[in-house]
Amino acid sequence: MSTATPPPVSGAVADVAIGEAAREDALPTKRRRGSAAGNAARSVTSPWASVIAIVMALAWTTPTFGLLVTSFRKQGDIQATGWWQALSTPFTLSNYSAVLSGAEGQPPLTDFIVNSFVIAIPAVMLPLFLASLAAYAFAWIDFPFRNLLFVAVFALQIVPLQIALLPLVTMFQNIGIGGTYWSLWLSHSAFALPLAVFLLHNFMKEIPASLLEAARVDGAGHVRIFFQVLLPLITPALASFGIFQFLWVWNDLLVAITMLGGNAGNGSNAPLTMVLNNISGTLGNRWYLLSAAAFISIAVPVAVFLSLQRYFVRGLLAGGTKG
Amino acid sequence: MVLGLAVFAVVFVGILLFASLFKGRVGEKVQAVAFVGPTLLFISIALIYPAILTIRRAFYDGKFFDLNFGSVRSRGKFVGLENFQLLWTTPGLPDVFRNTVFWVVLVPFLATAFGLLYATLIDRARGEAVAKALIFLPMAISMVGATLIWKFVYFYNGDPGSNQTGLLNAIITKLGMDPVDFVGNAPGNTFALIAIMIWIQAGFAMTVLSAAIKAIPDEIIEAAKLDGVSGVKMFRFVTLPSIRSSVIVVLTTIAIATLKAFDIVQASSGGKLGDSVLANEFYNRSFVTQQPGLGAAIAIVIFLLVMPIIVFNVIQFRKDA
């Protein structure tokens, strides 16, 4: 990808994206001449186009905004008036302190924020470790049945995690790690591996073979090439998949709820989503607590997303299916 | 966590040190095994083997907690296809299938349509990056969080005389109509939940399709312009065919994600209000009602439903390539 020509359209998104990802600033593509869609929008219905776009943007942000405003309102106000009437009533931070320190028989959320991090970080690192090794081998080491195995790993992406979940729970219980962080780390890693191998393999293949040959001539083995040549080059890909996996694990409910046994109250290893799900059931319509709890759980992924948006979107474009 | 990371790091470094000990042609083989082996082993034990057990499980009876998946003893009674029969005869389950069909048809098409519309409208507009982030943000929110956000929009105050604090009902009552209990009653609640999934997925569709639109070569557009094509015709005959493969990828990806998504229904009502879908029913049957055989059968059905979507996708790629 040395030229600035746009990647061909004919390929799948994966092809386009991989090509794009090889360039540093692929996503915010700037062009002088108009694109097809831009022309279409402008020449027919320019004012209408803007109106529709604004209506859509409003429809997509208003629900979140409404809950955000609610989370800063007093309990009585929330029940009496809609959040759009909030300006006439005072704001408060007490909902957040109530939820964080534990109110109305709820365990304090701070514990579960920690849990979510403890679950997410190794569940990101382990598949990254393993997948980068495997992807390297699939891309650059010649061994028997290489293509067959790679296709098999690729095909495993379509296996819904539901189909492996129950036996995994009992397997973990049998070896004595049922309900622990280990069960979550290992299952998240297993479910992430096929996609991770596939994505990283594609990125590794992009690296010119001449680089590797040069390293080999200098007497470097695969381990050294992997560390000193490949790993620095695919750091953006690792970051991209890392963020992807982090958001996935942080937002996961199904794996946590099955591995830890459904009840967040006694499972001291429960992540935030699980508690949120429980609160949503038990607190019913107590929106002053619900809204604050929801925003605490949303804050981390949204912060990660906003600060690392470029990498995340790139990962999204390169991949597709997950789970 | 530190312990876990340390163990992973030791294993990782150990593999590499072990691999680097071997040189030459034999070394090449050993290194390949050391690099690929752990992943293949991991996938086999934690993905393939459990999947096979689940398939076997679907043909057996019994409860979840008195069963041992791995061993031959106490695996319940062999019941043949009875669990699959239950899929059709258990009260409520046919509704689950119907709901799932609504989800898998409506979510991909509407999310893609909204995403495509938005991508087209804001393409090269001022503030494009911000406009995109607004639509994309729901992707970063967990489905549980998203469901809570929307529960508040749908909020229904049973007393029609008093103030509605849910946005939609406030609008409806302002227009002089009676408030609606959006998430309370089947079959309407299924569509209320589907709207949440569309809200989440449209950002994904928008991002991918926007990238595809930007990748259309200028020459094609210039040529079409010279031929006097513009506006909607340009979109219909130039843009849409050019991004066809991306549209298919987006449609199938969202369809698969939808088929497997359980969080929205779970966080809304747990599927108790006639709004359950297959993925949620898998959880309910396996753990709540303790019918792991039925749960396994549902998992297999999900797998079988995913398959044709993937096959269709692959065939489309072949055509394009």
XYZ file of C-alpha atoms in Angstrom:
644
model
C 0.000 0.000 0.000
C 2.558 2.551 -0.976
C 0.338 4.591 -3.243
C -2.498 6.792 -2.121
C -5.071 5.257 -4.423
C -8.169 4.039 -2.654
C -8.324 0.305 -2.101
C -10.380 -1.672 -4.615
C -14.052 -2.015 -3.883
C -14.497 -5.434 -5.301
C -13.128 -7.276 -2.300
C -14.920 -7.997 0.905
C -14.829 -5.482 3.695
C -12.071 -7.528 5.229
C -9.873 -7.035 2.177
C -10.558 -3.339 1.994
C -9.983 -2.874 5.648
C -6.806 -4.874 5.809
C -5.447 -2.866 2.961
C -6.481 0.294 4.666
C -5.207 -0.710 8.022
C -1.737 -1.103 6.585
C -1.719 2.630 6.036
C -1.477 4.860 9.021
C -4.252 7.345 8.420
C -6.635 5.298 6.386
C -9.942 6.071 7.993
C -10.410 9.794 7.761
C -9.873 9.690 4.027
C -9.895 13.172 2.601
C -10.732 13.677 -1.023
C -10.942 16.767 -3.098
C -13.568 15.543 -5.476
C -17.042 14.500 -4.370
C -17.907 10.923 -3.591
C -20.906 9.191 -5.048
C -22.979 9.393 -1.928
C -22.084 12.968 -1.207
C -23.151 13.950 -4.681
C -26.348 12.048 -4.387
C -27.220 13.708 -1.138
C -26.285 17.186 -2.279
C -27.800 17.349 -5.719
C -31.304 16.203 -4.882
C -32.250 17.027 -1.400
C -29.584 18.985 0.341
C -31.819 20.624 2.968
C -33.810 17.449 3.437
C -30.645 15.431 3.759
C -29.487 17.642 6.589
C -32.851 17.454 8.312
C -32.955 13.662 8.133
C -29.367 13.395 9.345
C -30.055 15.686 12.282
C -33.250 13.830 13.192
C -31.344 10.548 13.141
C -28.507 11.929 15.224
C -31.041 13.198 17.746
C -32.897 9.902 17.822
C -29.639 8.062 18.455
C -28.376 10.306 21.249
C -31.525 11.411 23.063
C -32.186 8.137 24.931
C -28.692 8.133 26.415
C -28.818 11.816 27.176
C -32.149 11.422 28.919
C -30.824 8.761 31.241
C -27.705 10.829 31.899
C -29.774 13.828 32.952
C -31.929 11.550 35.082
C -28.936 10.198 36.933
C -28.264 13.685 38.318
C -31.819 14.341 39.498
C -33.407 13.832 42.900
C -35.596 10.797 43.427
C -38.774 12.823 43.865
C -38.145 14.892 40.759
C -37.586 11.810 38.607
C -40.947 10.411 39.605
C -42.790 13.693 39.257
C -41.523 15.147 35.986
C -39.793 14.077 32.800
C -36.036 14.613 32.475
C -36.637 17.272 29.810
C -38.102 19.431 32.550
C -34.920 19.049 34.574
C -33.707 22.630 34.327
C -36.310 23.816 36.792
C -35.159 21.386 39.481
C -31.784 21.172 41.284
C -29.186 18.584 40.313
C -27.565 16.190 42.725
C -24.676 13.740 42.900
C -26.256 11.702 45.654
C -27.484 8.970 43.266
C -23.909 8.211 42.300
C -22.612 8.165 45.847
C -25.568 5.996 46.889
C -24.897 3.431 44.182
C -21.133 3.447 44.616
C -21.222 2.988 48.371
C -24.123 0.550 48.297
C -27.691 1.638 48.917
C -30.956 -0.161 49.641
C -29.346 -3.497 50.251
C -27.299 -3.359 47.074
C -23.619 -4.211 47.290
C -21.367 -1.219 46.570
C -20.613 -0.915 42.882
C -16.948 -0.067 43.419
C -16.228 -3.754 44.106
C -17.732 -4.753 40.798
C -15.887 -2.102 38.845
C -12.704 -3.707 40.131
C -14.065 -7.141 39.209
C -14.776 -6.027 35.667
C -11.189 -4.852 35.251
C -9.794 -8.017 36.833
C -11.845 -10.095 34.416
C -11.184 -8.005 31.337
C -7.419 -7.456 31.435
C -6.220 -11.097 31.458
C -9.105 -12.033 29.154
C -7.587 -9.607 26.662
C -3.934 -10.500 27.205
C -4.202 -14.284 26.974
C -5.896 -14.511 23.569
C -3.542 -11.810 22.279
C -0.485 -13.826 23.385
C -1.685 -17.098 21.976
C -3.246 -15.731 18.813
C -0.216 -13.670 17.837
C 1.978 -16.768 18.090
C -0.431 -18.914 16.117
C -1.018 -16.198 13.552
C 2.725 -15.872 13.029
C 3.076 -19.582 12.445
C 0.126 -19.662 10.060
C 1.537 -16.738 8.149
C 5.264 -17.439 8.055
C 6.214 -20.958 9.152
C 5.755 -23.754 6.676
C 4.343 -26.884 8.283
C 2.128 -29.766 7.201
C -1.651 -29.167 7.036
C -1.079 -25.460 7.557
C -3.845 -24.252 5.268
C -6.264 -26.905 6.405
C -5.753 -25.988 10.054
C -6.056 -22.300 9.316
C -9.358 -22.779 7.517
C -10.552 -24.890 10.435
C -9.704 -22.154 12.917
C -11.365 -19.604 10.668
C -14.500 -21.707 10.385
C -14.769 -21.963 14.174
C -15.745 -18.304 14.255
C -19.254 -19.300 13.308
C -19.736 -21.607 16.275
C -22.069 -19.739 18.592
C -20.633 -19.680 22.079
C -23.902 -21.052 23.412
C -23.025 -24.423 21.988
C -19.848 -24.717 24.059
C -20.978 -22.950 27.176
C -22.660 -25.604 29.298
C -20.038 -28.320 29.010
C -17.400 -25.691 29.765
C -19.170 -24.785 32.999
C -19.120 -28.398 34.165
C -15.564 -28.910 32.944
C -14.429 -25.962 35.011
C -16.370 -27.230 38.008
C -14.780 -30.652 37.659
C -11.262 -29.287 37.736
C -12.147 -27.023 40.638
C -12.120 -23.583 39.041
C -15.880 -23.218 38.665
C -17.046 -19.714 39.509
C -13.521 -18.281 39.730
C -11.889 -15.650 37.563
C -10.021 -18.476 35.841
C -13.221 -19.845 34.384
C -14.005 -16.434 32.905
C -10.488 -15.758 31.620
C -10.229 -19.139 29.960
C -13.673 -19.131 28.374
C -13.401 -15.580 27.070
C -10.006 -16.473 25.612
C -11.293 -19.600 23.934
C -14.196 -17.758 22.350
C -11.925 -14.962 21.152
C -9.143 -17.096 19.678
C -10.570 -17.965 16.247
C -11.265 -14.345 15.350
C -7.994 -13.150 16.881
C -5.927 -15.670 14.920
C -7.738 -14.771 11.721
C -7.306 -11.005 12.116
C -3.700 -11.065 13.250
C -2.828 -13.524 10.508
C -4.177 -11.089 7.940
C -2.114 -8.273 9.366
C 1.042 -10.414 9.483
C 0.590 -11.456 5.881
C 0.670 -7.782 4.903
C 4.269 -7.498 6.039
C 6.687 -7.815 3.118
C 8.394 -11.186 2.934
C 11.690 -9.494 2.124
C 11.859 -8.143 5.661
C 11.648 -11.631 7.080
C 14.094 -13.042 4.586
C 16.597 -10.373 5.502
C 16.235 -11.311 9.140
C 16.684 -14.985 8.323
C 19.841 -14.272 6.346
C 21.147 -12.486 9.405
C 20.658 -15.750 11.270
C 17.564 -14.918 13.273
C 15.257 -17.788 14.236
C 11.484 -17.627 14.294
C 11.395 -16.566 17.917
C 13.686 -13.618 17.304
C 11.899 -12.626 14.110
C 8.605 -12.794 15.923
C 9.804 -10.536 18.706
C 12.089 -8.127 16.927
C 10.545 -7.822 13.481
C 6.897 -8.816 13.551
C 5.657 -7.743 16.948
C 6.638 -4.071 16.620
C 5.099 -3.937 13.158
C 1.744 -5.365 14.117
C 1.339 -3.309 17.284
C -1.569 -1.364 15.736
C -3.313 -4.631 14.951
C -2.712 -5.903 18.472
C -4.094 -2.661 19.883
C -7.098 -2.865 17.606
C -7.962 -6.388 18.604
C -7.164 -5.658 22.239
C -9.693 -2.831 22.353
C -12.229 -4.950 20.521
C -11.834 -7.774 22.985
C -11.820 -5.412 25.962
C -15.162 -3.902 24.985
C -16.551 -7.336 24.340
C -15.485 -8.749 27.695
C -16.448 -5.621 29.622
C -19.931 -5.641 28.081
C -20.423 -9.396 28.282
C -23.290 -10.777 30.282
C -23.862 -14.306 29.048
C -20.446 -15.819 29.858
C -20.321 -14.160 33.267
C -23.831 -15.152 34.219
C -23.332 -18.793 33.255
C -19.837 -19.217 34.666
C -20.644 -17.521 37.955
C -24.067 -19.030 38.417
C -26.538 -16.271 37.741
C -26.712 -14.622 41.147
C -24.515 -11.562 41.378
C -25.294 -11.111 45.045
C -23.276 -14.065 46.297
C -20.822 -14.254 43.423
C -18.099 -11.938 44.645
C -16.413 -12.263 41.259
C -19.308 -10.787 39.323
C -18.631 -8.082 36.740
C -20.536 -4.828 36.479
C -22.932 -5.967 33.739
C -24.168 -8.807 35.899
C -24.890 -6.501 38.832
C -26.557 -4.045 36.507
C -28.750 -6.817 35.173
C -29.650 -7.797 38.738
C -30.331 -4.231 39.807
C -32.541 -3.778 36.776
C -34.614 -6.695 38.006
C -34.652 -6.067 41.737
C -34.853 -2.289 41.869
C -37.607 -2.263 39.291
C -38.405 1.318 38.555
C -36.134 3.075 41.018
C -34.586 5.148 38.298
C -32.475 7.318 40.576
C -30.314 4.268 41.363
C -30.679 2.516 38.015
C -29.623 5.501 35.944
C -26.532 6.211 38.039
C -25.507 2.543 37.987
C -26.030 2.379 34.239
C -23.777 5.353 33.682
C -21.035 3.999 35.868
C -21.001 0.819 33.789
C -21.113 2.750 30.528
C -18.352 5.186 31.456
C -15.379 2.867 30.955
C -16.245 1.415 27.532
C -17.304 4.816 26.236
C -14.057 6.383 27.462
C -12.071 3.576 25.856
C -14.057 3.941 22.680
C -13.749 7.722 22.431
C -10.030 7.834 23.172
C -9.100 4.896 20.956
C -11.857 5.266 18.374
C -9.458 5.089 15.441
C -8.028 1.710 16.402
C -11.380 0.309 17.384
C -13.098 1.238 14.146
C -10.156 -0.187 12.250
C -10.525 -3.469 14.081
C -14.209 -3.454 13.321
C -13.567 -2.959 9.634
C -11.017 -5.733 9.531
C -13.249 -8.225 11.249
C -16.906 -8.664 11.476
C -18.353 -11.584 13.339
C -17.712 -12.036 16.983
C -19.079 -14.362 19.618
C -5.417 -10.848 38.252
C -1.695 -10.339 38.792
C -1.337 -14.040 39.474
C -3.290 -14.891 36.348
C -1.237 -12.559 34.205
C 1.962 -13.936 35.701
C 0.946 -17.503 34.924
C 0.050 -16.554 31.361
C 3.344 -14.702 30.942
C 5.386 -17.629 32.261
C 3.629 -20.022 29.882
C 4.125 -17.632 27.000
C 7.830 -17.063 27.613
C 8.288 -20.767 28.316
C 6.882 -21.673 24.921
C 9.186 -19.234 23.179
C 12.302 -20.326 25.067
C 11.461 -23.937 24.361
C 10.939 -23.158 20.702
C 14.169 -21.224 20.365
C 16.195 -24.177 21.661
C 15.689 -26.045 18.428
C 17.535 -25.142 15.263
C 17.570 -26.320 11.679
C 14.953 -28.271 9.836
C 13.731 -30.209 12.842
C 13.686 -26.959 14.769
C 11.361 -25.496 12.200
C 8.832 -28.227 12.914
C 9.179 -27.932 16.655
C 8.779 -24.196 16.468
C 5.653 -24.492 14.367
C 4.166 -26.824 16.958
C 5.194 -24.521 19.784
C 3.609 -21.531 18.074
C 0.386 -23.094 16.850
C 0.040 -25.924 19.341
C -1.217 -23.998 22.375
C -3.930 -22.273 20.374
C -5.092 -25.451 18.684
C -5.047 -27.321 21.971
C -6.940 -24.545 23.701
C -9.570 -24.351 20.964
C -9.968 -28.110 20.876
C -10.474 -28.426 24.627
C -12.548 -25.322 25.228
C -14.495 -25.022 21.997
C -14.654 -28.168 19.898
C -14.883 -30.755 22.661
C -17.653 -28.894 24.541
C -19.527 -28.386 21.275
C -19.447 -32.130 20.653
C -20.661 -32.748 24.202
C -23.507 -30.305 23.637
C -24.552 -32.110 20.497
C -24.564 -35.383 22.402
C -26.370 -33.697 25.264
C -29.269 -32.771 23.045
C -30.199 -36.451 22.833
C -30.273 -37.043 26.586
C -32.661 -36.330 29.400
C -31.903 -35.124 32.901
C -31.168 -32.132 35.042
C -28.164 -29.883 34.834
C -26.525 -30.125 38.215
C -26.747 -33.879 38.711
C -25.067 -34.457 35.412
C -21.503 -34.965 34.483
C -20.853 -33.955 30.921
C -17.421 -35.464 30.664
C -18.008 -38.947 31.965
C -20.171 -41.806 30.834
C -21.853 -42.332 34.181
C -24.973 -40.424 35.174
C -25.492 -38.737 31.882
C -29.245 -39.101 31.952
C -31.521 -41.179 29.801
C -31.108 -41.383 26.062
C -34.265 -39.868 24.627
C -33.461 -39.637 20.951
C -35.046 -36.674 19.263
C -37.426 -35.938 22.122
C -35.688 -32.663 22.986
C -36.088 -31.458 19.429
C -39.713 -32.463 19.554
C -40.090 -30.384 22.715
C -38.999 -27.357 20.704
C -42.370 -27.470 18.966
C -44.623 -28.855 21.643
C -43.583 -26.889 24.743
C -46.035 -24.048 25.325
C -44.412 -20.728 24.497
C -41.537 -22.098 22.442
C -43.216 -21.663 19.046
C -43.644 -18.004 20.004
C -39.919 -17.867 20.688
C -39.246 -19.048 17.157
C -41.633 -16.464 15.774
C -39.950 -13.710 17.794
C -36.524 -14.848 16.647
C -37.629 -14.632 13.030
C -38.747 -11.039 13.617
C -35.387 -10.227 15.201
C -33.258 -11.815 12.514
C -35.229 -10.273 9.672
C -35.895 -6.802 11.040
C -32.664 -5.965 12.853
C -30.168 -6.542 9.996
C -32.280 -4.861 7.349
C -33.363 -1.843 9.344
C -29.976 -1.336 11.016
C -28.259 -1.549 7.622
C -30.827 0.751 6.041
C -30.411 3.362 8.766
C -26.640 2.995 8.665
C -26.537 3.350 4.899
C -28.901 6.304 4.922
C -26.867 8.083 7.544
C -23.528 7.259 5.918
C -24.849 8.651 2.633
C -26.268 11.793 4.159
C -23.255 12.808 6.202
C -20.648 11.793 3.642
C -18.324 14.756 3.227
C -20.620 16.902 5.342
C -19.152 19.316 7.853
C -18.425 17.714 11.202
C -18.563 14.226 9.743
C -16.389 12.685 12.463
C -18.599 13.999 15.266
C -21.758 13.009 13.435
C -20.400 9.497 13.038
C -19.388 9.223 16.673
C -22.919 10.106 17.771
C -24.415 7.177 15.912
C -21.557 4.851 16.703
C -21.508 5.431 20.447
C -24.268 2.899 21.268
C -21.846 0.197 20.048
C -19.624 0.868 23.049
C -22.473 0.584 25.520
C -23.223 -2.873 26.832
C -26.535 -4.351 25.758
C -27.577 -4.379 29.387
C -26.815 -0.667 29.649
C -28.560 0.000 26.351
C -31.625 -1.865 27.524
C -31.761 0.252 30.669
C -31.453 3.409 28.604
C -34.380 2.354 26.469
C -36.441 1.048 29.331
C -36.443 4.617 30.487
C -37.586 5.870 27.089
C -40.360 3.261 27.095
C -41.263 3.896 30.715
C -44.977 3.508 31.317
C -46.903 5.069 34.123
C -49.939 2.871 34.677
C -52.067 5.821 35.738
C -53.082 7.610 32.505
C -54.083 10.734 34.389
C -50.671 11.451 35.931
C -47.430 12.671 34.438
C -45.562 10.321 32.081
C -41.818 10.419 32.730
C -40.948 8.087 29.861
C -40.140 10.112 26.760
C -42.275 8.165 24.299
C -45.336 8.078 26.503
C -44.931 11.763 27.269
C -45.008 12.479 23.535
C -47.944 10.155 22.985
C -50.008 11.687 25.777
C -49.140 15.195 24.554
C -50.640 14.181 21.226
C -53.808 13.261 23.051
C -53.462 9.466 22.923
C -53.408 6.960 25.761
C -50.003 5.882 27.074
C -48.704 2.489 25.923
C -46.976 -0.172 27.986
C -44.242 -0.801 25.416
C -42.272 -3.567 27.118
C -45.104 -5.143 29.071
C -47.302 -6.811 26.472
C -46.616 -9.370 23.762
C -46.240 -9.238 20.842
C -45.571 -5.502 20.807
C -42.713 -5.729 23.297
C -40.659 -7.796 20.854
C -40.629 -4.843 18.489
C -39.723 -2.463 21.288
C -36.691 -4.638 22.061
C -35.833 -5.001 18.381
C -35.634 -1.209 18.208
C -32.908 -1.334 20.872
C -30.829 -3.775 18.838
C -31.250 -1.631 15.726
C -30.144 1.361 17.751
C -26.989 -0.521 18.769
C -26.135 -2.032 15.389
C -26.792 0.908 13.064
C -23.465 2.445 14.081
C -21.619 -0.655 12.969
C -23.410 -0.643 9.609
C -22.749 3.064 9.194
C -19.013 2.743 9.864
C -18.400 -0.117 7.464
C -20.612 1.259 4.703
C -19.142 4.719 5.045
C -15.667 3.273 4.508
C -16.952 1.356 1.491
C -18.550 4.475 0.001
C -15.314 6.393 0.392
C -13.475 3.611 -1.403
C -15.480 3.980 -4.628
C -13.004 5.177 -7.259
C -13.456 8.773 -8.367
C -13.300 7.753 -12.019
C -16.558 5.836 -11.796
C -18.341 8.820 -10.325
C -16.870 11.221 -12.855
C -17.920 8.963 -15.709
C -21.444 8.674 -14.359
C -21.625 12.430 -13.966
C -20.590 12.931 -17.583
C -23.428 10.647 -18.557
C -25.777 12.933 -16.707
C -26.432 10.627 -13.749
C -27.041 12.314 -10.457
C -28.973 12.267 -7.228
C -30.995 9.207 -6.349
C -30.099 7.590 -9.670
C -26.432 7.959 -8.821
C -27.093 6.209 -5.532
C -29.177 3.473 -7.112
C -26.978 2.696 -10.112
C -23.467 3.667 -8.995
C -23.116 3.767 -5.232
C -25.235 0.780 -4.293
C -23.732 -1.691 -6.798
C -20.237 -0.555 -5.840
C -20.716 -1.279 -2.167
C -22.789 -4.404 -2.656
C -20.316 -6.787 -1.064
C -19.941 -4.563 1.969
C -23.700 -4.402 2.377
C -23.837 -8.195 2.358
C -21.088 -8.423 4.955
C -22.894 -5.955 7.183
C -26.242 -7.713 6.793
C -24.838 -11.129 7.614
C -22.679 -9.916 10.473
C -25.615 -8.201 12.134
C -27.879 -11.181 11.463
C -25.431 -13.506 13.195
C -24.931 -11.131 16.102
C -28.700 -10.825 16.454
C -29.240 -14.556 16.421
C -26.815 -14.961 19.309
C -27.779 -11.901 21.350
C -29.469 -12.675 24.619
C -28.676 -9.668 26.807
C -31.453 -7.346 25.693
C -34.262 -9.766 26.381
C -32.577 -10.916 29.571
C -32.158 -7.390 30.937
C -35.654 -6.377 29.942
C -37.865 -9.102 31.331
C -35.845 -12.310 31.185
C -38.170 -13.345 28.393
C -41.086 -13.872 30.764
C -43.428 -11.528 28.933
C -43.720 -13.434 25.695
C -40.739 -11.608 24.199
C -38.137 -14.347 24.493
C -35.782 -15.273 21.654
C -33.784 -18.444 21.002
C -30.548 -17.196 22.554
C -32.394 -16.188 25.706
C -34.388 -19.387 25.776
C -31.130 -21.337 25.637
C -30.121 -19.699 28.896
C -33.552 -20.082 30.492
C -33.899 -23.759 29.608
C -30.343 -24.674 30.539
C -30.136 -22.911 33.862
C -33.456 -21.550 35.054
C -35.813 -24.400 34.228
C -33.029 -27.010 34.389
C -33.626 -28.702 31.060
C -30.088 -28.915 29.691
C -31.128 -31.310 26.959
C -33.600 -28.806 25.630
C -31.017 -26.037 26.053
C -28.539 -28.042 24.010
C -31.156 -28.602 21.322
C -31.735 -24.852 21.160
C -27.991 -24.207 20.896
C -27.861 -26.615 17.968
C -30.786 -24.854 16.323
C -28.954 -21.531 16.667
C -25.900 -23.128 15.095
C -27.984 -24.550 12.236
C -29.569 -21.148 11.647
C -26.176 -19.438 11.523
C -24.857 -21.894 8.951
C -26.942 -20.886 5.896
C -26.136 -17.216 6.552
C -22.429 -17.987 6.480
C -22.746 -20.202 3.424
C -24.636 -17.465 1.613
C -21.883 -15.046 2.547
C -19.144 -17.314 1.235
C -21.001 -17.866 -2.042
C -21.349 -14.113 -2.491
C -17.614 -13.659 -1.963
C -16.820 -16.297 -4.538
C -18.983 -14.404 -7.007
C -17.182 -11.151 -6.342
C -13.698 -12.558 -6.394
